[in-house]
């Protein structure tokens, strides 16, 4: 595993190499700064905690301080591929920091020479964000090229996905100046701008490139990839996900019709999907996050989209070693199909969950921007999805919301590094 963990580490048994991974290079918390690899927690009363959050397994990687995180993670992924015994299977989980914001005070960081590649972008934060994305693109190219160089592409499945929508410009604690336009809402909301993830799946056996509109939930990836690797998902017990491999491989209907999209029982915010219908409840930050989509304007100096640059990219060159890549016309057609379009709606019923706390209903197939609330005209669907939401959350484990263990978790106790603090060590955890 390479990159972001963010699944708990107060005990060593919760860390990656105790949870099934053979190796780990990355960070434990939700974010770090790109160059110094420090995580600073300011979210509790009475002070702040700061420390290095960059590890090889459970050894602090002080020697990597000053290196751009995207480059470090890319090099580690390439190293793993390059040294791997190709007679054995490989699962590589690369969870980049990019394009997440870093600590407050230096939310966005990228090499200056890359920032300078975008003179047409006037807003300085958007310019840096573009550079961060450029470095992420570069990383994908190097990883795919490494698979090609080891003759592993023919037998590989590559999945590239987002985890949530952007925390758009400057709202919330960690904005990254991304944009969810034209979708409604942003990260940490139940709107499409927060929960509608995008992704790319590649395998030599997938056939002609296409745009998939099949409903896939994040929990489906475990049984789906297990099937792709030759396993039988029936052997996996008590899963929320369903095996979608045959649906994706042969362009068949999704095996999923329902999905719990979002639930925060403390804030009473939620969202549920069934086929084309979506039901949402609860407002975000008094409604401030319920309609925000972020920056949509383009600089008059913005260049036209360059199809040939995509077709000349490192990824395209690497994949062409296994199967022929697309031409410009095919690429333009796919781009058109992936572009979310929200038709102008007349006499629409607006959903304002602050003024009217009743749930709102949307037809996501025709209204992905959630502009027209159909709850009043389709009460039967409101009733059906309300019951579905109740059924999907009947076994919900309540949020713990335990107080911060400020004294014991303090990195100052462990050489100024964020290390497990319970049941493993006292002053020094480097020998865990």
Short mmCIF file of C-alpha atoms in Angstrom, two decimals:
data_model
loop_
_atom_site.label_atom_id
_atom_site.label_comp_id
_atom_site.label_asym_id
_atom_site.label_seq_id
_atom_site.Cartn_x
_atom_site.Cartn_y
_atom_site.Cartn_z
CA UNK A 1 0.00 0.00 0.00
CA UNK A 2 1.16 3.49 -0.88
CA UNK A 3 -0.34 6.79 0.28
CA UNK A 4 -3.28 7.71 2.47
CA UNK A 5 -4.57 5.31 5.16
CA UNK A 6 -7.02 7.34 7.31
CA UNK A 7 -8.65 4.24 8.81
CA UNK A 8 -7.36 4.55 12.35
CA UNK A 9 -4.00 3.98 14.00
CA UNK A 10 -4.35 4.45 17.75
CA UNK A 11 -3.28 0.81 18.07
CA UNK A 12 -0.70 -0.77 15.80
CA UNK A 13 -3.15 -3.56 14.96
CA UNK A 14 -5.22 -1.03 12.98
CA UNK A 15 -2.37 0.01 10.67
CA UNK A 16 -1.82 -1.24 7.08
CA UNK A 17 0.79 -3.96 7.68
CA UNK A 18 -1.42 -5.44 10.41
CA UNK A 19 -4.49 -5.31 8.17
CA UNK A 20 -3.24 -7.40 5.26
CA UNK A 21 -0.66 -5.31 3.41
CA UNK A 22 2.91 -6.57 2.98
CA UNK A 23 4.33 -3.04 2.98
CA UNK A 24 3.24 0.53 3.56
CA UNK A 25 4.69 3.90 2.60
CA UNK A 26 2.37 6.77 3.39
CA UNK A 27 0.48 8.66 6.06
CA UNK A 28 -2.09 7.72 8.70
CA UNK A 29 -4.28 10.81 9.02
CA UNK A 30 -6.58 12.48 6.51
CA UNK A 31 -3.99 14.86 5.05
CA UNK A 32 -0.42 16.14 5.28
CA UNK A 33 1.52 18.99 3.75
CA UNK A 34 3.05 18.03 0.42
CA UNK A 35 6.69 18.81 1.23
CA UNK A 36 7.25 18.61 5.00
CA UNK A 37 4.77 15.71 5.50
CA UNK A 38 3.50 17.26 8.73
CA UNK A 39 -0.06 16.79 9.94
CA UNK A 40 -1.36 19.57 12.17
CA UNK A 41 -4.60 18.96 14.05
CA UNK A 42 -6.39 22.15 15.04
CA UNK A 43 -9.86 20.66 15.47
CA UNK A 44 -10.01 20.30 19.24
CA UNK A 45 -10.30 22.86 22.00
CA UNK A 46 -7.27 23.92 23.97
CA UNK A 47 -4.44 23.81 21.47
CA UNK A 48 -3.01 21.92 18.55
CA UNK A 49 -1.00 18.80 17.83
CA UNK A 50 1.64 18.64 15.10
CA UNK A 51 3.98 15.93 13.96
CA UNK A 52 5.45 13.99 11.08
CA UNK A 53 2.95 11.68 9.40
CA UNK A 54 5.07 9.80 6.87
CA UNK A 55 6.02 6.17 7.46
CA UNK A 56 7.66 3.10 6.05
CA UNK A 57 5.46 0.52 7.73
CA UNK A 58 5.63 2.00 11.25
CA UNK A 59 9.01 3.70 11.03
CA UNK A 60 8.93 7.50 10.60
CA UNK A 61 10.40 8.46 7.21
CA UNK A 62 12.21 11.63 8.27
CA UNK A 63 14.67 11.19 5.41
CA UNK A 64 11.92 11.92 2.86
CA UNK A 65 11.05 15.34 4.31
CA UNK A 66 11.29 18.02 1.65
CA UNK A 67 10.33 15.63 -1.18
CA UNK A 68 7.04 16.31 -2.99
CA UNK A 69 4.58 13.67 -1.76
CA UNK A 70 3.17 12.85 -5.21
CA UNK A 71 6.67 12.08 -6.49
CA UNK A 72 7.51 9.94 -3.46
CA UNK A 73 4.38 7.84 -3.83
CA UNK A 74 4.90 7.46 -7.57
CA UNK A 75 8.48 6.27 -7.10
CA UNK A 76 7.41 3.75 -4.48
CA UNK A 77 4.65 2.35 -6.71
CA UNK A 78 7.08 2.05 -9.63
CA UNK A 79 9.65 0.39 -7.35
CA UNK A 80 7.10 -2.20 -6.22
CA UNK A 81 6.16 -3.00 -9.82
CA UNK A 82 9.78 -3.08 -10.99
CA UNK A 83 10.92 -5.51 -8.27
CA UNK A 84 7.82 -7.69 -8.22
CA UNK A 85 8.06 -11.40 -9.04
CA UNK A 86 5.73 -11.55 -12.04
CA UNK A 87 5.04 -15.22 -11.38
CA UNK A 88 3.06 -14.08 -8.34
CA UNK A 89 -0.11 -11.96 -8.20
CA UNK A 90 0.12 -8.32 -7.15
CA UNK A 91 -2.41 -6.04 -5.48
CA UNK A 92 -1.16 -2.46 -5.39
CA UNK A 93 -3.27 0.17 -3.64
CA UNK A 94 -1.98 3.67 -4.49
CA UNK A 95 -3.96 6.32 -2.60
CA UNK A 96 -2.50 9.70 -3.56
CA UNK A 97 -2.57 12.81 -1.40
CA UNK A 98 -3.22 14.80 -4.60
CA UNK A 99 -5.36 16.71 -5.05
CA UNK A 100 -6.41 16.98 -1.39
CA UNK A 101 -5.62 20.20 0.45
CA UNK A 102 -2.79 20.22 2.97
CA UNK A 103 -2.58 21.97 6.32
CA UNK A 104 -4.08 25.40 6.79
CA UNK A 105 -1.63 28.09 5.80
CA UNK A 106 -0.38 26.14 2.78
CA UNK A 107 -3.46 24.37 1.50
CA UNK A 108 -2.17 23.88 -2.05
CA UNK A 109 1.43 23.06 -3.02
CA UNK A 110 3.16 22.09 -6.24
CA UNK A 111 6.60 22.52 -7.83
CA UNK A 112 6.96 26.06 -9.16
CA UNK A 113 8.12 24.89 -12.58
CA UNK A 114 4.84 22.99 -12.97
CA UNK A 115 2.74 25.91 -11.73
CA UNK A 116 4.41 28.01 -14.42
CA UNK A 117 2.97 25.68 -17.08
CA UNK A 118 -0.44 27.34 -16.61
CA UNK A 119 0.00 31.05 -17.37
CA UNK A 120 -3.55 31.25 -18.74
CA UNK A 121 -5.06 30.56 -15.31
CA UNK A 122 -5.37 33.89 -13.52
CA UNK A 123 -6.62 32.81 -10.08
CA UNK A 124 -3.46 31.74 -8.20
CA UNK A 125 -5.04 28.92 -6.19
CA UNK A 126 -6.63 27.44 -9.31
CA UNK A 127 -3.25 27.67 -11.00
CA UNK A 128 -1.60 25.65 -8.20
CA UNK A 129 -4.50 23.19 -8.20
CA UNK A 130 -3.93 22.62 -11.93
CA UNK A 131 -0.25 21.93 -11.24
CA UNK A 132 -1.16 19.41 -8.54
CA UNK A 133 -3.41 17.64 -11.03
CA UNK A 134 -0.65 17.73 -13.66
CA UNK A 135 1.65 15.91 -11.22
CA UNK A 136 -1.09 13.36 -10.58
CA UNK A 137 -1.46 12.80 -14.33
CA UNK A 138 2.29 12.34 -14.57
CA UNK A 139 2.13 9.76 -11.78
CA UNK A 140 -0.51 7.70 -13.56
CA UNK A 141 1.60 7.71 -16.70
CA UNK A 142 4.68 6.47 -14.87
CA UNK A 143 2.81 3.69 -13.07
CA UNK A 144 1.14 2.40 -16.24
CA UNK A 145 4.46 2.62 -18.11
CA UNK A 146 6.11 0.56 -15.35
CA UNK A 147 3.47 -2.15 -15.82
CA UNK A 148 4.16 -2.13 -19.56
CA UNK A 149 7.92 -2.37 -19.05
CA UNK A 150 7.44 -5.48 -16.88
CA UNK A 151 5.04 -7.06 -19.41
CA UNK A 152 2.30 -6.97 -16.75
CA UNK A 153 -0.32 -4.87 -18.56
CA UNK A 154 -1.82 -7.78 -20.48
CA UNK A 155 -2.81 -9.40 -17.20
CA UNK A 156 -3.66 -6.28 -15.20
CA UNK A 157 -6.84 -4.56 -14.08
CA UNK A 158 -6.36 -0.84 -13.44
CA UNK A 159 -8.99 1.09 -11.50
CA UNK A 160 -8.67 4.86 -11.02
CA UNK A 161 -11.45 6.44 -8.93
CA UNK A 162 -12.28 9.52 -6.92
CA UNK A 163 -13.50 9.18 -3.34
CA UNK A 164 -15.84 12.20 -3.21
CA UNK A 165 -16.55 15.55 -4.76
CA UNK A 166 -14.33 18.59 -4.39
CA UNK A 167 -14.33 20.90 -1.38
CA UNK A 168 -14.65 23.91 -3.64
CA UNK A 169 -13.18 27.35 -3.19
CA UNK A 170 -13.00 28.88 0.01
CA UNK A 171 -15.66 27.14 2.03
CA UNK A 172 -15.05 24.63 4.80
CA UNK A 173 -11.81 23.84 6.59
CA UNK A 174 -9.74 22.46 3.69
CA UNK A 175 -10.83 23.91 0.33
CA UNK A 176 -8.82 22.83 -2.70
CA UNK A 177 -10.38 25.16 -5.31
CA UNK A 178 -11.71 22.22 -7.31
CA UNK A 179 -15.11 22.38 -8.97
CA UNK A 180 -18.12 20.08 -9.07
CA UNK A 181 -19.88 22.15 -11.72
CA UNK A 182 -22.61 21.68 -12.81
CA UNK A 183 -23.47 19.32 -9.96
CA UNK A 184 -25.03 20.57 -6.76
CA UNK A 185 -23.20 20.54 -3.43
CA UNK A 186 -19.65 19.61 -2.48
CA UNK A 187 -17.63 17.19 -0.37
CA UNK A 188 -19.35 16.14 2.88
CA UNK A 189 -22.84 16.66 1.47
CA UNK A 190 -25.46 14.23 0.19
CA UNK A 191 -25.82 16.08 -3.13
CA UNK A 192 -24.42 14.71 -6.40
CA UNK A 193 -21.48 17.11 -6.14
CA UNK A 194 -20.45 15.29 -2.98
CA UNK A 195 -21.25 11.63 -3.66
CA UNK A 196 -21.18 11.16 -7.44
CA UNK A 197 -17.75 9.61 -7.95
CA UNK A 198 -16.07 9.24 -11.33
CA UNK A 199 -13.56 6.66 -12.41
CA UNK A 200 -11.79 4.81 -15.18
CA UNK A 201 -11.48 1.03 -15.39
CA UNK A 202 -9.03 -0.55 -17.83
CA UNK A 203 -8.23 -4.13 -18.66
CA UNK A 204 -7.12 -5.75 -21.89
CA UNK A 205 -10.32 -7.82 -21.92
CA UNK A 206 -12.77 -4.96 -21.57
CA UNK A 207 -13.17 -4.45 -25.31
CA UNK A 208 -14.04 -1.19 -27.06
CA UNK A 209 -13.77 1.90 -24.82
CA UNK A 210 -17.16 3.07 -23.60
CA UNK A 211 -18.83 5.24 -21.00
CA UNK A 212 -20.55 3.27 -18.27
CA UNK A 213 -23.67 4.59 -16.55
CA UNK A 214 -24.15 1.44 -14.47
CA UNK A 215 -24.79 2.13 -10.78
CA UNK A 216 -21.77 0.94 -8.79
CA UNK A 217 -21.32 1.59 -5.07
CA UNK A 218 -17.92 1.86 -3.42
CA UNK A 219 -18.61 -1.38 -1.52
CA UNK A 220 -18.94 -3.25 -4.83
CA UNK A 221 -15.26 -2.95 -5.68
CA UNK A 222 -14.14 -5.67 -3.26
CA UNK A 223 -16.23 -8.52 -4.72
CA UNK A 224 -15.84 -7.11 -8.26
CA UNK A 225 -12.04 -7.05 -8.18
CA UNK A 226 -11.98 -10.38 -6.34
CA UNK A 227 -13.92 -11.88 -9.25
CA UNK A 228 -11.63 -10.20 -11.78
CA UNK A 229 -8.62 -11.77 -10.06
CA UNK A 230 -10.14 -15.24 -10.38
CA UNK A 231 -11.82 -15.55 -6.98
CA UNK A 232 -15.38 -16.56 -6.17
CA UNK A 233 -17.12 -13.73 -4.26
CA UNK A 234 -19.52 -16.30 -2.80
CA UNK A 235 -16.66 -17.25 -0.47
CA UNK A 236 -16.70 -13.74 1.00
CA UNK A 237 -19.04 -13.42 3.96
CA UNK A 238 -21.36 -10.61 5.07
CA UNK A 239 -20.55 -8.10 2.32
CA UNK A 240 -22.54 -4.97 1.52
CA UNK A 241 -21.12 -4.96 -2.01
CA UNK A 242 -22.14 -7.00 -5.04
CA UNK A 243 -19.98 -8.47 -7.80
CA UNK A 244 -20.21 -6.18 -10.84
CA UNK A 245 -17.43 -7.71 -12.93
CA UNK A 246 -19.59 -9.41 -15.55
CA UNK A 247 -21.79 -6.31 -15.82
CA UNK A 248 -18.76 -4.15 -16.52
CA UNK A 249 -16.95 -6.70 -18.68
CA UNK A 250 -19.91 -7.40 -20.96
CA UNK A 251 -21.83 -4.11 -20.62
CA UNK A 252 -24.73 -5.79 -18.84
CA UNK A 253 -27.21 -4.11 -16.46
CA UNK A 254 -25.85 -3.33 -13.03
CA UNK A 255 -26.58 -5.94 -10.37
CA UNK A 256 -27.38 -3.05 -8.03
CA UNK A 257 -30.53 -0.95 -8.06
CA UNK A 258 -30.33 0.58 -4.57
CA UNK A 259 -27.56 2.41 -2.72
CA UNK A 260 -27.17 4.23 0.56
CA UNK A 261 -25.33 7.36 -0.55
CA UNK A 262 -24.87 9.32 2.64
CA UNK A 263 -25.88 9.22 6.28
CA UNK A 264 -24.92 11.40 9.22
CA UNK A 265 -27.37 10.68 11.99
CA UNK A 266 -25.91 13.41 14.21
CA UNK A 267 -26.54 16.19 11.65
CA UNK A 268 -29.62 14.40 10.29
CA UNK A 269 -28.34 14.56 6.73
CA UNK A 270 -28.86 11.62 4.39
CA UNK A 271 -29.32 10.45 0.81
CA UNK A 272 -30.52 7.21 -0.81
CA UNK A 273 -30.75 6.02 -4.42
CA UNK A 274 -33.06 3.50 -6.10
CA UNK A 275 -32.76 3.09 -9.86
CA UNK A 276 -33.27 6.58 -11.33
CA UNK A 277 -34.73 8.04 -8.14
CA UNK A 278 -32.83 9.81 -5.36
CA UNK A 279 -34.26 10.99 -2.03
CA UNK A 280 -32.35 13.40 0.21
CA UNK A 281 -32.96 14.94 3.62
CA UNK A 282 -31.28 17.47 5.88
CA UNK A 283 -29.40 20.68 5.18
CA UNK A 284 -25.67 21.34 5.33
CA UNK A 285 -24.23 24.23 7.33
CA UNK A 286 -27.58 25.97 7.44
CA UNK A 287 -27.95 25.55 3.69
CA UNK A 288 -24.60 27.16 2.82
CA UNK A 289 -23.30 23.94 1.19
CA UNK A 290 -26.59 22.87 -0.41
CA UNK A 291 -26.25 24.68 -3.71
CA UNK A 292 -22.57 25.46 -4.11
CA UNK A 293 -20.80 24.09 -7.18
CA UNK A 294 -17.60 26.11 -7.23
CA UNK A 295 -15.75 28.11 -9.83
CA UNK A 296 -17.12 27.72 -13.35
CA UNK A 297 -15.58 30.62 -15.23
CA UNK A 298 -12.79 30.22 -17.75
CA UNK A 299 -10.06 32.70 -18.46
CA UNK A 300 -10.35 34.28 -21.92
CA UNK A 301 -6.82 32.96 -22.48
CA UNK A 302 -7.77 29.35 -21.77
CA UNK A 303 -6.52 27.11 -24.59
CA UNK A 304 -8.80 24.70 -26.41
CA UNK A 305 -8.88 21.12 -25.21
CA UNK A 306 -6.00 19.28 -26.84
CA UNK A 307 -7.11 15.80 -27.92
CA UNK A 308 -3.72 15.02 -29.41
CA UNK A 309 -1.98 15.65 -26.07
CA UNK A 310 -4.12 12.91 -24.53
CA UNK A 311 -3.36 10.52 -27.36
CA UNK A 312 0.36 11.26 -26.99
CA UNK A 313 0.34 10.86 -23.20
CA UNK A 314 2.48 8.31 -21.37
CA UNK A 315 -0.64 6.32 -20.49
CA UNK A 316 -1.80 6.13 -24.12
CA UNK A 317 1.68 5.08 -25.26
CA UNK A 318 1.88 2.37 -22.62
CA UNK A 319 -1.59 0.97 -23.28
CA UNK A 320 -0.98 0.89 -27.03
CA UNK A 321 1.60 -1.84 -26.38
CA UNK A 322 -1.29 -4.14 -25.46
CA UNK A 323 -4.19 -2.94 -27.59
CA UNK A 324 -4.80 -0.15 -30.06
CA UNK A 325 -5.75 3.16 -28.51
CA UNK A 326 -8.49 5.55 -29.57
CA UNK A 327 -8.31 8.12 -32.32
CA UNK A 328 -9.26 11.76 -31.81
CA UNK A 329 -12.83 11.28 -33.04
CA UNK A 330 -13.49 8.42 -30.62
CA UNK A 331 -11.98 10.41 -27.77
CA UNK A 332 -14.22 13.40 -28.51
CA UNK A 333 -17.25 11.13 -28.59
CA UNK A 334 -16.41 9.66 -25.19
CA UNK A 335 -15.79 13.12 -23.73
CA UNK A 336 -19.21 14.20 -24.95
CA UNK A 337 -20.86 11.21 -23.29
CA UNK A 338 -19.12 11.85 -19.98
CA UNK A 339 -20.08 15.52 -19.88
CA UNK A 340 -22.93 16.12 -17.43
CA UNK A 341 -25.61 18.27 -19.03
CA UNK A 342 -28.45 19.81 -17.08
CA UNK A 343 -31.30 20.95 -19.32
CA UNK A 344 -33.10 24.18 -18.53
CA UNK A 345 -36.20 23.33 -16.52
CA UNK A 346 -39.25 25.59 -16.55
CA UNK A 347 -41.81 25.65 -13.75
CA UNK A 348 -39.47 23.60 -11.59
CA UNK A 349 -39.96 23.03 -7.88
CA UNK A 350 -36.86 24.07 -5.98
CA UNK A 351 -35.59 21.99 -3.07
CA UNK A 352 -34.74 24.22 -0.08
CA UNK A 353 -34.21 21.98 2.93
CA UNK A 354 -33.75 24.96 5.24
CA UNK A 355 -37.13 26.54 4.55
CA UNK A 356 -38.87 23.20 4.05
CA UNK A 357 -37.27 20.24 5.89
CA UNK A 358 -39.34 17.61 4.06
CA UNK A 359 -37.23 15.21 1.93
CA UNK A 360 -36.66 16.08 -1.71
CA UNK A 361 -36.99 13.64 -4.62
CA UNK A 362 -35.06 13.82 -7.90
CA UNK A 363 -34.98 11.90 -11.16
CA UNK A 364 -31.20 11.64 -11.49
CA UNK A 365 -31.32 10.27 -15.04
CA UNK A 366 -32.92 13.45 -16.41
CA UNK A 367 -31.94 15.87 -13.65
CA UNK A 368 -28.40 15.10 -12.41
CA UNK A 369 -28.09 18.66 -11.11
CA UNK A 370 -30.98 18.11 -8.66
CA UNK A 371 -32.82 21.23 -9.76
CA UNK A 372 -36.41 19.96 -9.81
CA UNK A 373 -37.90 18.52 -6.63
CA UNK A 374 -40.52 15.91 -7.59
CA UNK A 375 -41.56 14.90 -4.07
CA UNK A 376 -45.00 16.46 -4.29
CA UNK A 377 -45.86 14.90 -7.64
CA UNK A 378 -44.46 11.43 -6.80
CA UNK A 379 -45.46 10.68 -3.20
CA UNK A 380 -45.30 6.93 -3.82
CA UNK A 381 -41.60 7.15 -4.64
CA UNK A 382 -40.98 9.29 -1.56
CA UNK A 383 -42.66 6.64 0.56
CA UNK A 384 -40.78 3.78 -1.11
CA UNK A 385 -37.35 5.41 -0.77
CA UNK A 386 -38.05 6.46 2.81
CA UNK A 387 -38.70 2.82 3.67
CA UNK A 388 -35.59 1.82 1.74
CA UNK A 389 -33.49 4.29 3.72
CA UNK A 390 -34.90 2.95 6.98
CA UNK A 391 -34.13 -0.63 5.93
CA UNK A 392 -30.56 0.21 4.89
CA UNK A 393 -29.83 1.97 8.18
CA UNK A 394 -31.57 -0.36 10.62
CA UNK A 395 -28.23 -1.87 11.67
CA UNK A 396 -26.38 1.45 11.67
CA UNK A 397 -23.64 1.58 14.30
CA UNK A 398 -24.04 4.95 16.08
CA UNK A 399 -21.24 7.46 15.73
CA UNK A 400 -18.85 7.18 18.64
CA UNK A 401 -17.68 10.79 18.70
CA UNK A 402 -15.29 10.02 21.54
CA UNK A 403 -13.33 12.97 22.91
CA UNK A 404 -9.83 13.49 21.54
CA UNK A 405 -7.14 11.60 23.41
CA UNK A 406 -5.05 14.75 23.35
CA UNK A 407 -2.56 13.80 26.05
CA UNK A 408 -1.71 10.27 24.92
CA UNK A 409 -1.86 10.89 21.16
CA UNK A 410 0.47 13.91 21.25
CA UNK A 411 3.27 13.30 18.70
CA UNK A 412 5.66 15.04 21.09
CA UNK A 413 5.59 11.83 23.13
CA UNK A 414 7.00 9.86 20.19
CA UNK A 415 9.76 11.96 18.72
CA UNK A 416 7.26 14.33 17.05
CA UNK A 417 5.68 11.64 14.85
CA UNK A 418 2.07 10.45 14.69
CA UNK A 419 2.50 6.91 15.98
CA UNK A 420 0.10 4.46 17.66
CA UNK A 421 -0.24 5.46 21.30
CA UNK A 422 -2.24 2.74 23.02
CA UNK A 423 -0.98 -0.67 24.07
CA UNK A 424 2.24 -0.63 22.08
CA UNK A 425 4.86 1.67 23.49
CA UNK A 426 5.77 4.40 25.93
CA UNK A 427 8.40 6.90 24.78
CA UNK A 428 9.67 5.41 21.55
CA UNK A 429 7.70 3.49 18.94
CA UNK A 430 10.41 3.13 16.30
CA UNK A 431 10.93 -0.52 17.19
CA UNK A 432 7.30 -1.59 16.76
#
